[in-house]
Short mmCIF file of C-alpha atoms in Angstrom, two decimals:
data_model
loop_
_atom_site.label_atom_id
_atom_site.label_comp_id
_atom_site.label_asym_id
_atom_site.label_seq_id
_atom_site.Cartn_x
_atom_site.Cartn_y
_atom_site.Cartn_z
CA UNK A 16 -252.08 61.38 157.79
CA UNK A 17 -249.43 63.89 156.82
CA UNK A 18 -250.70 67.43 156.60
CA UNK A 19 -249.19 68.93 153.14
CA UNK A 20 -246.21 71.65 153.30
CA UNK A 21 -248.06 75.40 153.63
CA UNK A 22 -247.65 77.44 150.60
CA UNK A 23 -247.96 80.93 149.08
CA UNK A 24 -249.57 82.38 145.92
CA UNK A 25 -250.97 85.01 144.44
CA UNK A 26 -254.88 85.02 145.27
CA UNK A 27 -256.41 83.49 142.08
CA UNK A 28 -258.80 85.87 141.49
CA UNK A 29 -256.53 88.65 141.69
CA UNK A 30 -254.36 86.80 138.55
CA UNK A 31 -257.78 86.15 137.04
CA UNK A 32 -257.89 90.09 137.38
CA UNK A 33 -255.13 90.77 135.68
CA UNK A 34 -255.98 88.62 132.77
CA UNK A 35 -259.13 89.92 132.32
CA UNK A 36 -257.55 93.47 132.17
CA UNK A 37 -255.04 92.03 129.47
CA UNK A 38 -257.94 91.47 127.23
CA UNK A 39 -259.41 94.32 127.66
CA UNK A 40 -256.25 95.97 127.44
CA UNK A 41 -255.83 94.15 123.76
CA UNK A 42 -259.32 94.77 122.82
CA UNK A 43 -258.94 98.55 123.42
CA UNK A 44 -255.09 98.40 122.13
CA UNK A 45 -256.99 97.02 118.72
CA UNK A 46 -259.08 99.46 118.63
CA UNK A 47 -256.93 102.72 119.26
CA UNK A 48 -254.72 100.87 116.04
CA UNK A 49 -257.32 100.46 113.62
CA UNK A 50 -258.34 103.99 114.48
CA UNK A 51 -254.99 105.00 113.59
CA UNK A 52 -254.56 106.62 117.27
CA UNK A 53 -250.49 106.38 117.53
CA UNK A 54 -249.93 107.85 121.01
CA UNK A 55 -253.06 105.57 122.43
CA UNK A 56 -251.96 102.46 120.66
CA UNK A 57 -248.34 102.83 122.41
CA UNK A 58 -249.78 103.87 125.74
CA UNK A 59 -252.11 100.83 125.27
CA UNK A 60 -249.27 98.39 124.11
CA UNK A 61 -247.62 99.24 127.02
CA UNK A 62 -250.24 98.97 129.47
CA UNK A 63 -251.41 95.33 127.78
CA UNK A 64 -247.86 94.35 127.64
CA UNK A 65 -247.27 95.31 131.36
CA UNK A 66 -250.54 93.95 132.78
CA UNK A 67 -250.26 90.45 130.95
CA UNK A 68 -246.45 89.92 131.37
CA UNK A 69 -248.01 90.34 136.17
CA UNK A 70 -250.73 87.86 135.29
CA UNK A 71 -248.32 85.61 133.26
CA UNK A 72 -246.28 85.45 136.17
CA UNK A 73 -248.81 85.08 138.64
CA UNK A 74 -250.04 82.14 136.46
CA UNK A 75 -246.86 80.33 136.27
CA UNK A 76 -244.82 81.02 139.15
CA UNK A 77 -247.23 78.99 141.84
CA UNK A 78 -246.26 78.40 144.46
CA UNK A 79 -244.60 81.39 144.87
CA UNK A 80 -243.42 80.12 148.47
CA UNK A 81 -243.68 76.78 149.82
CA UNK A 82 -241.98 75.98 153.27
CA UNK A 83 -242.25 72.83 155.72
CA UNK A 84 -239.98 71.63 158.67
CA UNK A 85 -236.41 70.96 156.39
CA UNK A 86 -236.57 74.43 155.05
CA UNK A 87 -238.43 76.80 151.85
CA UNK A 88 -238.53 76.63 148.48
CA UNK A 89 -238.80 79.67 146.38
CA UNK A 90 -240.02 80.13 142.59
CA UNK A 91 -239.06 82.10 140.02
CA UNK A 92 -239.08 81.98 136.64
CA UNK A 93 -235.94 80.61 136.18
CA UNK A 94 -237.05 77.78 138.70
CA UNK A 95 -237.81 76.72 141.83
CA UNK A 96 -234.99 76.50 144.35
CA UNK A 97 -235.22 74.47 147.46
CA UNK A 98 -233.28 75.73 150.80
CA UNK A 99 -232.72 74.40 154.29
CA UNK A 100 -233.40 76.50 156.95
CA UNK A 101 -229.52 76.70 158.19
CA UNK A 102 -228.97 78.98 154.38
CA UNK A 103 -231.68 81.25 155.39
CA UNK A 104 -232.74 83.84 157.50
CA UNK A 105 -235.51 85.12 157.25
CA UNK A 106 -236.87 88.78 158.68
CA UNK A 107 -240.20 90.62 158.34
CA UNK A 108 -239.81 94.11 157.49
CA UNK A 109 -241.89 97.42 157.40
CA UNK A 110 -241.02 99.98 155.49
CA UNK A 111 -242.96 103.09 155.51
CA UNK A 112 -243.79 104.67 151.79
CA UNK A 113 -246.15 107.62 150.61
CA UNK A 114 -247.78 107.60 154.04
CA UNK A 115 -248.49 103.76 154.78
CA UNK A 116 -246.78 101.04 155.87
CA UNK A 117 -245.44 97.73 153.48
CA UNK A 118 -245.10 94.41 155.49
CA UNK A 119 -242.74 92.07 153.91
CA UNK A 120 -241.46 89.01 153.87
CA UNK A 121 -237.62 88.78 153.45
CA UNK A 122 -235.94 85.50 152.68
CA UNK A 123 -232.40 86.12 152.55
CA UNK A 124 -229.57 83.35 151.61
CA UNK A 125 -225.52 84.01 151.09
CA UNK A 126 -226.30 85.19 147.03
CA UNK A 127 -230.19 86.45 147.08
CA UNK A 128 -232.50 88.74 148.93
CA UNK A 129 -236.20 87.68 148.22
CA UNK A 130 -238.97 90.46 149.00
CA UNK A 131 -242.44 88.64 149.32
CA UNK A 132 -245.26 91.08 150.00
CA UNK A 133 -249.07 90.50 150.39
CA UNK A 134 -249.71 90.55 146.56
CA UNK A 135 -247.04 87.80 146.16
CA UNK A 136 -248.26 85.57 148.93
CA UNK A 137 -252.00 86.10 149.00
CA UNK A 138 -251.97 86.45 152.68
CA UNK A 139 -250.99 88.76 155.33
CA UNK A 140 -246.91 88.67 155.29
CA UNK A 141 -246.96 88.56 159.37
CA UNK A 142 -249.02 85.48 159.29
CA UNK A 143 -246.47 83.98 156.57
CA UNK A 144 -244.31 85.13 158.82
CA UNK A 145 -245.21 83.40 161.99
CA UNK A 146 -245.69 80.36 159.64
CA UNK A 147 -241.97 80.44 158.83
CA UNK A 148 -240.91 80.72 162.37
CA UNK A 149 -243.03 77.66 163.77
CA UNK A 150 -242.04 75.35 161.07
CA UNK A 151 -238.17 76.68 161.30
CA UNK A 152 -238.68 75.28 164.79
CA UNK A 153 -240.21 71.95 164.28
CA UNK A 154 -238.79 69.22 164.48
CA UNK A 155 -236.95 67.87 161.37
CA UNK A 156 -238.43 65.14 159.01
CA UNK A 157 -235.73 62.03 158.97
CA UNK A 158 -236.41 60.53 155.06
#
């Protein structure tokens, strides 16, 4: 039985999160309007706006990161693109910021730089991480 390529996503409840604050966010934006609260109804456009356009992409951009033994595919919203391992290196990074450390993910190919962190992948990045490296190193699938 083959075991199915590993992938990466944004943990569903956290994009069930974010839609849940979208509606909020709209219920409260209706609110502040028909109270005829300017500044609150643009601070609360923006925050709806901002909040729904994350879970929209969290929605439709799954997987974010799939990978198996011939290489990864990334998606965007402009598409998924599919990339054998000999186009890619790929690096973990650390970067230190406001006191604490970010692990990421970096997928990097001759035209794009692709920053995955924990959000994006729903796991730890150094797990992803050692993921990427074993199946890099396996043995590749002849079609």
């Amino acid at each position: 039985m083959d075991n199915p390529a590993p992938s990466w996503a944004p943990k569903p409840g956290l994009v069930g999160l974010g839609w849940a604050l979208t509606v909020s966010a709209a219920c409260a934006l209706t609110w502040f309007a028909l109270s005829g609260d300017r500044p609150g109804t643009l601070l609360l456009g923006v925050v709806t706006a901002a909040v729904g356009a994350l879970s929209l992409h969290g929605t439709v951009v799954r997987p974010r990161l799939a990978a198996d033994s011939d290489g990864v595919r990334v998606r965007t919203l402009g598409g998924a693109r599919s990339l054998p391992w000999s186009d890619v290196t790929v690096r973990l990074a650390t970067t230190r910021r406001y006191g604490r450390d970010a692990t990421t993910v970096e997928i990097d190919t001759e035209d794009r730089l692709t920053v995955f962190g924990w959000v994006e992948l729903g796991s730890d990045p150094r797990d992803v991480y050692d993921d990427l490296v074993r199946l890099r190193q396996a043995p590749h699938n002849a079609g």
